[in-house]
Short mmCIF file of C-alpha atoms and ligand atoms in Angstrom, two decimals:
data_model
loop_
_atom_site.label_atom_id
_atom_site.label_comp_id
_atom_site.label_asym_id
_atom_site.label_seq_id
_atom_site.Cartn_x
_atom_site.Cartn_y
_atom_site.Cartn_z
CA MET I 1 12.30 11.31 -74.59
CA GLY I 2 8.88 10.92 -72.53
CA LEU I 3 7.73 8.66 -70.18
CA ARG I 4 7.31 4.97 -71.23
CA CYS I 5 5.31 1.68 -69.55
CA ILE I 6 7.86 -0.75 -68.24
CA HIS I 7 5.94 -3.44 -69.50
CA CYS I 8 6.02 -2.92 -73.43
CA GLY I 9 8.26 0.11 -73.53
CA SER I 10 5.69 2.23 -75.58
CA GLU I 11 5.24 5.83 -74.95
CA VAL I 12 2.59 7.32 -72.56
CA LYS I 13 1.34 10.79 -71.80
CA LYS I 14 1.37 10.62 -67.69
CA LEU I 15 2.18 7.70 -65.30
CA TYR I 16 -0.20 8.90 -62.62
CA VAL I 17 -2.91 11.08 -62.01
CA GLN I 18 -3.22 13.52 -58.58
CA TYR I 19 -6.39 13.96 -57.17
CA SER I 20 -4.78 15.32 -53.86
CA PRO I 21 -1.61 15.07 -51.79
CA GLY I 22 -0.88 11.21 -51.27
CA ASN I 23 -3.97 10.37 -53.72
CA ILE I 24 -2.78 8.96 -56.96
CA ARG I 25 -3.83 6.77 -59.30
CA LEU I 26 -1.98 4.83 -61.89
CA MET I 27 -2.28 5.02 -65.22
CA LYS I 28 -3.04 2.32 -67.51
CA CYS I 29 -0.65 1.74 -70.99
CA GLU I 30 -3.12 2.13 -73.97
CA ASN I 31 -1.23 -0.67 -75.84
CA CYS I 32 -0.63 -3.30 -73.10
CA LYS I 33 -3.46 -2.49 -70.82
CA GLU I 34 -1.31 -2.87 -68.02
CA VAL I 35 -0.46 -0.60 -65.23
CA ALA I 36 2.46 1.75 -67.22
CA ASP I 37 4.70 1.83 -63.80
CA HIS I 38 3.96 0.70 -60.69
CA TYR I 39 7.30 1.64 -58.89
CA ILE I 40 6.06 4.66 -58.70
CA GLU I 41 4.53 3.87 -55.50
CA CYS I 42 7.44 1.51 -54.63
CA GLU I 43 10.19 2.52 -51.97
CA PHE I 44 13.59 3.32 -53.30
CA MET I 45 15.16 -0.25 -51.37
CA ILE I 46 12.53 -2.54 -53.90
CA ILE I 47 13.71 -0.84 -56.74
CA LEU I 48 17.21 -1.42 -55.87
CA ILE I 49 16.75 -5.15 -55.04
CA ASP I 50 15.00 -5.34 -58.87
CA LEU I 51 17.79 -3.43 -60.30
CA ILE I 52 20.39 -5.99 -58.80
CA LEU I 53 18.42 -8.41 -59.97
CA HIS I 54 18.88 -7.19 -63.30
CA LYS I 55 14.89 -6.88 -63.53
CA GLN I 56 14.13 -5.32 -67.15
CA LYS I 57 11.30 -3.26 -65.67
CA ALA I 58 13.17 -1.85 -62.86
CA TYR I 59 15.59 -0.65 -65.37
CA ARG I 60 12.67 1.07 -67.77
CA HIS I 61 11.49 2.82 -64.48
CA LEU I 62 15.05 4.21 -63.73
CA LEU I 63 15.93 5.20 -67.16
CA TYR I 64 12.76 6.36 -68.82
CA ASN I 65 10.81 7.81 -66.20
CA VAL I 66 13.22 8.51 -63.49
CA LEU I 67 16.53 9.86 -65.26
CA THR I 68 15.08 12.44 -67.66
CA GLN I 69 16.32 15.49 -68.87
CA ASP I 70 15.32 17.58 -66.56
CA VAL I 71 16.68 15.68 -63.67
CA ILE I 72 20.39 14.97 -65.15
CA ASP I 73 22.16 17.83 -65.05
CA ALA I 74 24.52 17.43 -68.15
CA LYS I 75 26.64 20.47 -68.01
CA GLY I 76 27.74 19.40 -64.30
CA ILE I 77 28.78 15.90 -64.94
CA LEU I 78 30.61 17.19 -68.09
CA TRP I 79 32.68 19.36 -65.75
CA LYS I 80 33.26 16.91 -62.97
CA SER I 81 34.32 14.16 -65.74
CA SER I 82 36.72 16.55 -67.31
CA LEU I 83 38.24 17.91 -64.09
CA SER I 84 38.62 13.97 -62.79
CA TYR I 85 40.00 12.84 -66.44
CA LEU I 86 42.69 15.92 -66.17
CA MET I 87 43.62 15.12 -62.33
CA LEU I 88 43.75 11.09 -63.14
CA ASP I 89 46.10 11.92 -66.17
CA THR I 90 48.32 14.17 -64.32
CA CYS I 91 48.78 11.35 -61.77
CA ILE I 92 50.01 9.06 -64.38
CA PHE I 93 52.96 11.28 -65.03
CA PHE I 94 54.37 11.40 -61.38
ZN1 LIG T 10 2.67 -1.25 -72.11
#
């Protein structure tokens, strides 16, 4: 699953180009001609507020452009959830 434009949801190759440390240029979506993901430059609190307000663009940013396969440790989540399930299941019997 690749990176996606937060406005139209179409796939984009890059979200930004970095010229030097701290100097980036946001890429535009080829489909809708908008900046593909402007949340890259926003602070976490702004993104969190938009997530609380259920803005679709903020969810697209989080799900498609932040939480990629490289970031998520699926094996660790599986082990932790299995262990939690077994512990909670044991508590039912006592
Ligand atoms: Zn777009």
